[in-house]
């Protein structure tokens, strides 16, 4: 038996169909990565294709790394020559080699979101645009959307005529691009935009890469935008051996520019395309898949397919409609605790998925109280933290001193006593002479208005020049250590002596570890290469599957993941689907996108799915009363496990709600400062400080709790800084809680 006998029939067809355009419609959990990996191996081992001529593109570094590893395990020789990478990494590699033909230098900087915001803020100030009326974010969004559609500043301005707001955007777009060019910098959208421009304007470069990549495979094709489609179309135009893999039912990134019609109209663009459907799911039970099929069948714009599995029917789906969102979170905490202590699950087997980030608060509150370790995925990226941004800007300045934003960020970090007036005069000198900010700093002695301030600028310039001279001579690790020592960055943090400073030092140590790991894995490590790798890291790559904590995340963040036990929370009309989609100017398109998001959420579950909602929920400070989500009603009724006991309605007066919120804030501060447990928050034993003499009750006394009502104190046990109180409540049963957090009152 050969390795291909382990594939099902549609997978085999996907592997063996190597010539011409191929569309693989891969349903959730249908083994698409396996099919792509085997297809690559088949091309090399059976068809004799040189690995050098094979390209596989996906959307995240994590997915690319997994695919690269699997190919390496299957192909004994030459797998390292296969180009397995992301869209952005692909474009960076191409542009590093040929961007000089577009007027940029090869050592261009890649601007992240924070860099873009800083540049836009400075630009709008210079253009005297009132940011109270025209928000920075709106300009950046308009520019990004234009680049996704391959619309440059000139065409954008032409299309904007007669529309004042659009004309203002066109003005900013043109100036924004000029500033990027002056700084020898590209934003993320530029990476693809300029690569397409390069291919369209330089036939020699296009011919080289068309010959290089004779067999192209694209994963997650439903998430491609217009620019990415054109990039792939140009590369595949000569040999037409293009295999795209995706699921139109999982196209959920329209707000990022994804164009679902790239996959829906694939046969229109490539009439000779072979279409293969992968419908057997290897992840979930049939009841979960039937629920997903029932929901997604209501979409009109989709290609017909129906998921099935050999895993058996499995558990029915739990559905609970609670009185309040607090009850919803309480249920999840209790159910997770039961599954962990009585049913053999681990915390990492459980995930709470929700439509909006704001929904996480109540789950955090309950998990703190219940000693459940958790992690919110999609929070602040490691590389967006202040100390990391500062040090990366030092490295960017050393690598590419024409990056004005990086230079301006660090010139007074640590403080050098260079005032804002001095910096403004340097900027004026740079603008007047049409040179970069750093070049103006080097000429500070020639700027008459600066005076004695030049003596403070000179050491900074000499330091950067010294560090630049050592590139390629000492290792990146040594360079970074010298940077820390010379600037005294860590010394200043140590002098603070605070917990926050200690945490920042730990982050800097982690950055040093990242640099060292990069040097170990790269044959020819360079500072530019390291900065590229950092710039291309995606948030979801930070999820560590080996850490034992409950994951809380939005549905958009959950795509591509799977968990044995999933809680799909907030299933209410107005929340999910969102109110915006219900009243949208394009209600059909928006509602179908929301439905695809529900489909993605349902299909994350492997064994057990709980769907929850609340009759009333506090949103933006107002109590709203919502109906059950229409998506819940689209699930066949016979798939639900009817709850044996309906949850008791518990309502809070505004004062009690505030007391709970204040208590939670205090508890969360203690929780956040506890030792980290394998990447998540360790659940500490104590949430506050309580002394026994401060308690106005003792064992045997009657007490009142704002949620559980009245009960009798059964036991008080010392637990370090706090006391663990056991209370037998009249209606809620026996509960254990910490005194400082419980706020029990004697009655």
JSON list of N, CA and C in Angstrom, two decimals, residues 10 14 22-28 30 32 221-222 243-250 260 262-267 274-280 302-307:
[
{"chain": "A", "resi": 10, "resn": "UNK", "atom": "N", "xyz": [-12.18, 11.78, -3.19]},
{"chain": "A", "resi": 10, "resn": "UNK", "atom": "CA", "xyz": [-12.03, 13.19, -3.63]},
{"chain": "A", "resi": 10, "resn": "UNK", "atom": "C", "xyz": [-10.64, 13.75, -3.34]},
{"chain": "A", "resi": 14, "resn": "UNK", "atom": "N", "xyz": [-7.90, 15.29, -6.01]},
{"chain": "A", "resi": 14, "resn": "UNK", "atom": "CA", "xyz": [-7.25, 16.59, -5.81]},
{"chain": "A", "resi": 14, "resn": "UNK", "atom": "C", "xyz": [-5.73, 16.47, -5.92]},
{"chain": "A", "resi": 22, "resn": "UNK", "atom": "N", "xyz": [-7.22, 24.15, -11.13]},
{"chain": "A", "resi": 22, "resn": "UNK", "atom": "CA", "xyz": [-8.00, 23.24, -10.28]},
{"chain": "A", "resi": 22, "resn": "UNK", "atom": "C", "xyz": [-8.59, 24.04, -9.12]},
{"chain": "A", "resi": 23, "resn": "UNK", "atom": "N", "xyz": [-9.87, 23.86, -8.88]},
{"chain": "A", "resi": 23, "resn": "UNK", "atom": "CA", "xyz": [-10.53, 24.47, -7.73]},
{"chain": "A", "resi": 23, "resn": "UNK", "atom": "C", "xyz": [-10.94, 23.36, -6.77]},
{"chain": "A", "resi": 24, "resn": "UNK", "atom": "N", "xyz": [-10.35, 23.37, -5.57]},
{"chain": "A", "resi": 24, "resn": "UNK", "atom": "CA", "xyz": [-10.69, 22.38, -4.55]},
{"chain": "A", "resi": 24, "resn": "UNK", "atom": "C", "xyz": [-11.56, 23.08, -3.51]},
{"chain": "A", "resi": 25, "resn": "UNK", "atom": "N", "xyz": [-12.85, 22.72, -3.49]},
{"chain": "A", "resi": 25, "resn": "UNK", "atom": "CA", "xyz": [-13.77, 23.26, -2.50]},
{"chain": "A", "resi": 25, "resn": "UNK", "atom": "C", "xyz": [-13.69, 22.37, -1.27]},
{"chain": "A", "resi": 26, "resn": "UNK", "atom": "N", "xyz": [-12.96, 22.86, -0.26]},
{"chain": "A", "resi": 26, "resn": "UNK", "atom": "CA", "xyz": [-12.66, 22.05, 0.91]},
{"chain": "A", "resi": 26, "resn": "UNK", "atom": "C", "xyz": [-13.49, 22.51, 2.09]},
{"chain": "A", "resi": 27, "resn": "UNK", "atom": "N", "xyz": [-14.50, 21.72, 2.47]},
{"chain": "A", "resi": 27, "resn": "UNK", "atom": "CA", "xyz": [-15.33, 22.05, 3.61]},
{"chain": "A", "resi": 27, "resn": "UNK", "atom": "C", "xyz": [-14.53, 22.05, 4.90]},
{"chain": "A", "resi": 28, "resn": "UNK", "atom": "N", "xyz": [-15.11, 22.61, 5.96]},
{"chain": "A", "resi": 28, "resn": "UNK", "atom": "CA", "xyz": [-14.42, 22.69, 7.25]},
{"chain": "A", "resi": 28, "resn": "UNK", "atom": "C", "xyz": [-14.00, 21.30, 7.73]},
{"chain": "A", "resi": 30, "resn": "UNK", "atom": "N", "xyz": [-12.04, 19.08, 6.43]},
{"chain": "A", "resi": 30, "resn": "UNK", "atom": "CA", "xyz": [-12.07, 18.02, 5.41]},
{"chain": "A", "resi": 30, "resn": "UNK", "atom": "C", "xyz": [-10.68, 17.56, 4.99]},
{"chain": "A", "resi": 32, "resn": "UNK", "atom": "N", "xyz": [-7.91, 19.50, 4.02]},
{"chain": "A", "resi": 32, "resn": "UNK", "atom": "CA", "xyz": [-7.36, 20.21, 2.86]},
{"chain": "A", "resi": 32, "resn": "UNK", "atom": "C", "xyz": [-5.84, 20.35, 2.95]},
{"chain": "A", "resi": 221, "resn": "UNK", "atom": "N", "xyz": [-8.25, 30.31, -0.33]},
{"chain": "A", "resi": 221, "resn": "UNK", "atom": "CA", "xyz": [-8.46, 31.18, -1.49]},
{"chain": "A", "resi": 221, "resn": "UNK", "atom": "C", "xyz": [-9.66, 32.09, -1.31]},
{"chain": "A", "resi": 222, "resn": "UNK", "atom": "N", "xyz": [-10.63, 31.67, -0.48]},
{"chain": "A", "resi": 222, "resn": "UNK", "atom": "CA", "xyz": [-11.82, 32.50, -0.28]},
{"chain": "A", "resi": 222, "resn": "UNK", "atom": "C", "xyz": [-11.49, 33.83, 0.42]},
{"chain": "A", "resi": 243, "resn": "UNK", "atom": "N", "xyz": [-3.65, 25.68, -8.66]},
{"chain": "A", "resi": 243, "resn": "UNK", "atom": "CA", "xyz": [-4.57, 24.92, -7.81]},
{"chain": "A", "resi": 243, "resn": "UNK", "atom": "C", "xyz": [-4.93, 25.79, -6.62]},
{"chain": "A", "resi": 244, "resn": "UNK", "atom": "N", "xyz": [-6.19, 26.17, -6.50]},
{"chain": "A", "resi": 244, "resn": "UNK", "atom": "CA", "xyz": [-6.63, 26.98, -5.36]},
{"chain": "A", "resi": 244, "resn": "UNK", "atom": "C", "xyz": [-7.53, 26.14, -4.46]},
{"chain": "A", "resi": 245, "resn": "UNK", "atom": "N", "xyz": [-7.35, 26.31, -3.17]},
{"chain": "A", "resi": 245, "resn": "UNK", "atom": "CA", "xyz": [-8.11, 25.54, -2.19]},
{"chain": "A", "resi": 245, "resn": "UNK", "atom": "C", "xyz": [-8.82, 26.50, -1.27]},
{"chain": "A", "resi": 246, "resn": "UNK", "atom": "N", "xyz": [-10.10, 26.30, -1.07]},
{"chain": "A", "resi": 246, "resn": "UNK", "atom": "CA", "xyz": [-10.82, 27.20, -0.18]},
{"chain": "A", "resi": 246, "resn": "UNK", "atom": "C", "xyz": [-12.24, 26.74, 0.05]},
{"chain": "A", "resi": 247, "resn": "UNK", "atom": "N", "xyz": [-12.94, 27.49, 0.87]},
{"chain": "A", "resi": 247, "resn": "UNK", "atom": "CA", "xyz": [-14.33, 27.18, 1.19]},
{"chain": "A", "resi": 247, "resn": "UNK", "atom": "C", "xyz": [-15.10, 28.50, 1.21]},
{"chain": "A", "resi": 248, "resn": "UNK", "atom": "N", "xyz": [-15.94, 28.69, 0.21]},
{"chain": "A", "resi": 248, "resn": "UNK", "atom": "CA", "xyz": [-16.71, 29.93, 0.16]},
{"chain": "A", "resi": 248, "resn": "UNK", "atom": "C", "xyz": [-17.58, 30.11, 1.40]},
{"chain": "A", "resi": 249, "resn": "UNK", "atom": "N", "xyz": [-17.96, 28.99, 2.05]},
{"chain": "A", "resi": 249, "resn": "UNK", "atom": "CA", "xyz": [-18.77, 29.08, 3.26]},
{"chain": "A", "resi": 249, "resn": "UNK", "atom": "C", "xyz": [-17.99, 29.62, 4.46]},
{"chain": "A", "resi": 250, "resn": "UNK", "atom": "N", "xyz": [-16.68, 29.72, 4.32]},
{"chain": "A", "resi": 250, "resn": "UNK", "atom": "CA", "xyz": [-15.85, 30.26, 5.40]},
{"chain": "A", "resi": 250, "resn": "UNK", "atom": "C", "xyz": [-15.20, 31.58, 5.02]},
{"chain": "A", "resi": 260, "resn": "UNK", "atom": "N", "xyz": [-15.17, 37.43, -2.02]},
{"chain": "A", "resi": 260, "resn": "UNK", "atom": "CA", "xyz": [-15.68, 36.07, -2.13]},
{"chain": "A", "resi": 260, "resn": "UNK", "atom": "C", "xyz": [-15.86, 35.64, -3.59]},
{"chain": "A", "resi": 262, "resn": "UNK", "atom": "N", "xyz": [-13.84, 35.89, -5.94]},
{"chain": "A", "resi": 262, "resn": "UNK", "atom": "CA", "xyz": [-12.64, 35.26, -6.49]},
{"chain": "A", "resi": 262, "resn": "UNK", "atom": "C", "xyz": [-12.81, 33.75, -6.56]},
{"chain": "A", "resi": 263, "resn": "UNK", "atom": "N", "xyz": [-13.46, 33.18, -5.52]},
{"chain": "A", "resi": 263, "resn": "UNK", "atom": "CA", "xyz": [-13.66, 31.73, -5.51]},
{"chain": "A", "resi": 263, "resn": "UNK", "atom": "C", "xyz": [-14.98, 31.35, -6.20]},
{"chain": "A", "resi": 264, "resn": "UNK", "atom": "N", "xyz": [-16.02, 32.18, -6.03]},
{"chain": "A", "resi": 264, "resn": "UNK", "atom": "CA", "xyz": [-17.30, 31.85, -6.65]},
{"chain": "A", "resi": 264, "resn": "UNK", "atom": "C", "xyz": [-17.22, 31.91, -8.17]},
{"chain": "A", "resi": 265, "resn": "UNK", "atom": "N", "xyz": [-16.37, 32.80, -8.70]},
{"chain": "A", "resi": 265, "resn": "UNK", "atom": "CA", "xyz": [-16.26, 32.97, -10.16]},
{"chain": "A", "resi": 265, "resn": "UNK", "atom": "C", "xyz": [-14.98, 32.36, -10.73]},
{"chain": "A", "resi": 266, "resn": "UNK", "atom": "N", "xyz": [-14.38, 31.42, -10.02]},
{"chain": "A", "resi": 266, "resn": "UNK", "atom": "CA", "xyz": [-13.11, 30.85, -10.48]},
{"chain": "A", "resi": 266, "resn": "UNK", "atom": "C", "xyz": [-13.25, 30.23, -11.87]},
{"chain": "A", "resi": 267, "resn": "UNK", "atom": "N", "xyz": [-14.37, 29.51, -12.09]},
{"chain": "A", "resi": 267, "resn": "UNK", "atom": "CA", "xyz": [-14.56, 28.86, -13.40]},
{"chain": "A", "resi": 267, "resn": "UNK", "atom": "C", "xyz": [-14.78, 29.90, -14.51]},
{"chain": "A", "resi": 274, "resn": "UNK", "atom": "N", "xyz": [-10.98, 22.33, -13.33]},
{"chain": "A", "resi": 274, "resn": "UNK", "atom": "CA", "xyz": [-11.56, 21.11, -12.75]},
{"chain": "A", "resi": 274, "resn": "UNK", "atom": "C", "xyz": [-11.96, 21.45, -11.31]},
{"chain": "A", "resi": 275, "resn": "UNK", "atom": "N", "xyz": [-13.22, 21.14, -10.95]},
{"chain": "A", "resi": 275, "resn": "UNK", "atom": "CA", "xyz": [-13.72, 21.45, -9.60]},
{"chain": "A", "resi": 275, "resn": "UNK", "atom": "C", "xyz": [-13.85, 20.16, -8.80]},
{"chain": "A", "resi": 276, "resn": "UNK", "atom": "N", "xyz": [-13.25, 20.14, -7.62]},
{"chain": "A", "resi": 276, "resn": "UNK", "atom": "CA", "xyz": [-13.28, 18.96, -6.75]},
{"chain": "A", "resi": 276, "resn": "UNK", "atom": "C", "xyz": [-13.81, 19.38, -5.38]},
{"chain": "A", "resi": 277, "resn": "UNK", "atom": "N", "xyz": [-14.78, 18.62, -4.85]},
{"chain": "A", "resi": 277, "resn": "UNK", "atom": "CA", "xyz": [-15.35, 18.94, -3.55]},
{"chain": "A", "resi": 277, "resn": "UNK", "atom": "C", "xyz": [-14.86, 17.96, -2.48]},
{"chain": "A", "resi": 278, "resn": "UNK", "atom": "N", "xyz": [-14.36, 18.50, -1.38]},
{"chain": "A", "resi": 278, "resn": "UNK", "atom": "CA", "xyz": [-13.99, 17.69, -0.21]},
{"chain": "A", "resi": 278, "resn": "UNK", "atom": "C", "xyz": [-15.07, 17.92, 0.84]},
{"chain": "A", "resi": 279, "resn": "UNK", "atom": "N", "xyz": [-15.93, 16.93, 1.04]},
{"chain": "A", "resi": 279, "resn": "UNK", "atom": "CA", "xyz": [-17.08, 17.11, 1.93]},
{"chain": "A", "resi": 279, "resn": "UNK", "atom": "C", "xyz": [-17.03, 16.22, 3.17]},
{"chain": "A", "resi": 280, "resn": "UNK", "atom": "N", "xyz": [-16.10, 15.28, 3.20]},
{"chain": "A", "resi": 280, "resn": "UNK", "atom": "CA", "xyz": [-16.00, 14.43, 4.39]},
{"chain": "A", "resi": 280, "resn": "UNK", "atom": "C", "xyz": [-15.22, 15.16, 5.48]},
{"chain": "A", "resi": 302, "resn": "UNK", "atom": "N", "xyz": [-23.31, 30.81, -2.74]},
{"chain": "A", "resi": 302, "resn": "UNK", "atom": "CA", "xyz": [-22.42, 29.74, -2.30]},
{"chain": "A", "resi": 302, "resn": "UNK", "atom": "C", "xyz": [-22.45, 28.60, -3.31]},
{"chain": "A", "resi": 303, "resn": "UNK", "atom": "N", "xyz": [-21.44, 27.77, -3.22]},
{"chain": "A", "resi": 303, "resn": "UNK", "atom": "CA", "xyz": [-21.38, 26.56, -4.03]},
{"chain": "A", "resi": 303, "resn": "UNK", "atom": "C", "xyz": [-21.91, 25.40, -3.20]},
{"chain": "A", "resi": 304, "resn": "UNK", "atom": "N", "xyz": [-22.81, 24.65, -3.76]},
{"chain": "A", "resi": 304, "resn": "UNK", "atom": "CA", "xyz": [-23.51, 23.60, -3.03]},
{"chain": "A", "resi": 304, "resn": "UNK", "atom": "C", "xyz": [-22.54, 22.52, -2.54]},
{"chain": "A", "resi": 305, "resn": "UNK", "atom": "N", "xyz": [-22.59, 22.24, -1.26]},
{"chain": "A", "resi": 305, "resn": "UNK", "atom": "CA", "xyz": [-21.86, 21.11, -0.67]},
{"chain": "A", "resi": 305, "resn": "UNK", "atom": "C", "xyz": [-22.46, 20.82, 0.70]},
{"chain": "A", "resi": 306, "resn": "UNK", "atom": "N", "xyz": [-22.24, 19.61, 1.18]},
{"chain": "A", "resi": 306, "resn": "UNK", "atom": "CA", "xyz": [-22.83, 19.20, 2.44]},
{"chain": "A", "resi": 306, "resn": "UNK", "atom": "C", "xyz": [-21.83, 18.35, 3.20]},
{"chain": "A", "resi": 307, "resn": "UNK", "atom": "N", "xyz": [-21.45, 18.82, 4.39]},
{"chain": "A", "resi": 307, "resn": "UNK", "atom": "CA", "xyz": [-20.46, 18.11, 5.18]},
{"chain": "A", "resi": 307, "resn": "UNK", "atom": "C", "xyz": [-21.05, 16.84, 5.79]}
]
